[in-house]
Amino acid sequence: MITGIEDPLAADVVAGLWADPPTLPTKWLYDERGSRLFDEITRLPEYYPTRRETEILEARSAEIAAVTEASTMVELGSGTSTKTRLLLSAFAERADHEGRTFRYVPLDVSTETLESSAATLRVDFPGIDIVPVAGDFTSADLIVPPSSGPRVAVFLGGTIGNFDDEARAAFLHTIAGALDPGDYFLLGADLIKDTGRLVAAYNDKAGVTADFNRNMIEVLRTGLDTRGLYADDFDHVARWNPKRHRIEMWLRARRDVVVDIPILDRRWELAAGTEVLTEISTKFDRATLADELATAGLDVTHTWTDDAGDFLLTLARR
Ligand SMILES: C[S@@+](CC[C@H](N)C(=O)[O-])C[C@H]1O[C@@H](n2cnc3c(N)ncnc32)[C@H](O)[C@@H]1O
């Protein structure tokens, strides 16, 4: 955060919009509407990652519960916790069998989604102690709550791809630091594949991803009470960056945009055709990811892919 600017959105705007290229943190895509749109994206025909990761979790959740013997699961960026239900069922069954309690700690920036999914989970999993935490998983003082037994931190959905190389190394280091030796880290990551399929997954025919991306303009407009900023003035752009193995989502100005931000006492000007970077989604190969985890002090014990080999689930031990 910039010193003197206490509103985190304002701080990120000041740090990002005047940068070259203008860039905003991906987390600002996820207000209540953004979270709903992302949930819709996960069911689109082009968006294979959710279906593939679900396929792996369906096959492996019981094994993950048996290997980790965890009594607490912290999920970073839990969203609607839909796929997590497969893990929760497996952990709940084990805990029930052994006569102990299992605790689930979903953590997300999207408070409304967090609260509503926790309320539904409490009904569906009455035996699990559900403790939602509203927070930012990039925070350096990230806490995985203490537990009488082993803990597993879970990071699904390929969200790890939203970090650039430097931020990813810092994040893995933070996670490893928050875990004790013997705890586990379960990571879902999307694998490098055919460019056409990758781009289509971020530029669906129905235009839901375009709405999701443009929603960031609405978050800025309402959060900072701007003048002259309209979502309709931006096009959604998704393209593959072959050098950095990542999909990049941009918002491209359709016309010259002039925005006044009275609470910051600033004017932001963007020429027609100029782009703002809103999300990166890095794609991985297995070996590189295992090396990165090992560098952070997390040793890979298991890897699983779906039948098509599209998505990778990695279990690593601290
Ligand atoms: C790609 S979605 C994945 C959601 C879910 N885990 C899944 O696999 O479908 C990313 C999730 O992380 C949350 N998120 C994004 N940035 C975050 C941050 N810095 N701190 C905490 N949560 C964040 C979003 O609100 C969203 O729920």
Tab-separated table of N, CA, C and O in Angstrom, residues 192 195 239-248 283:
chain	number	residue	atom	x	y	z
A	192	ILE	N	0.499	-26.328	-19.690
A	192	ILE	CA	0.682	-25.739	-21.032
A	192	ILE	C	0.043	-26.678	-22.053
A	192	ILE	O	0.199	-27.892	-21.970
A	195	THR	N	-2.548	-23.595	-27.924
A	195	THR	CA	-2.855	-22.170	-27.717
A	195	THR	C	-4.322	-21.849	-27.992
A	195	THR	O	-4.934	-21.060	-27.274
A	239	ARG	N	-4.993	-12.909	-24.686
A	239	ARG	CA	-4.008	-13.464	-25.632
A	239	ARG	C	-2.921	-14.239	-24.896
A	239	ARG	O	-2.667	-14.034	-23.719
A	240	TRP	N	-2.316	-15.142	-25.641
A	240	TRP	CA	-1.264	-16.005	-25.124
A	240	TRP	C	0.071	-15.291	-25.256
A	240	TRP	O	0.385	-14.751	-26.332
A	241	ASN	N	0.832	-15.257	-24.182
A	241	ASN	CA	2.185	-14.714	-24.220
A	241	ASN	C	3.134	-15.916	-24.220
A	241	ASN	O	3.350	-16.538	-23.185
A	242	PRO	N	3.688	-16.265	-25.416
A	242	PRO	CA	4.449	-17.519	-25.516
A	242	PRO	C	5.747	-17.482	-24.719
A	242	PRO	O	6.219	-18.510	-24.232
A	243	LYS	N	6.330	-16.290	-24.581
A	243	LYS	CA	7.605	-16.189	-23.872
A	243	LYS	C	7.421	-16.480	-22.377
A	243	LYS	O	8.253	-17.111	-21.748
A	244	ARG	N	6.270	-16.041	-21.849
A	244	ARG	CA	6.069	-16.174	-20.402
A	244	ARG	C	5.042	-17.257	-20.063
A	244	ARG	O	4.619	-17.353	-18.916
A	245	HIS	N	4.673	-18.046	-21.067
A	245	HIS	CA	3.734	-19.172	-20.856
A	245	HIS	C	2.482	-18.726	-20.118
A	245	HIS	O	2.097	-19.353	-19.114
A	246	ARG	N	1.885	-17.651	-20.584
A	246	ARG	CA	0.701	-17.216	-19.844
A	246	ARG	C	-0.343	-16.568	-20.731
A	246	ARG	O	-0.018	-15.925	-21.731
A	247	ILE	N	-1.596	-16.760	-20.321
A	247	ILE	CA	-2.692	-16.005	-20.907
A	247	ILE	C	-2.702	-14.654	-20.203
A	247	ILE	O	-2.526	-14.582	-18.973
A	248	GLU	N	-2.903	-13.597	-20.975
A	248	GLU	CA	-3.026	-12.268	-20.363
A	248	GLU	C	-4.391	-11.706	-20.714
A	248	GLU	O	-4.821	-11.788	-21.863
A	283	LYS	N	0.634	-20.855	-17.255
A	283	LYS	CA	0.445	-22.297	-17.426
A	283	LYS	C	1.790	-22.976	-17.167
A	283	LYS	O	2.849	-22.392	-17.455
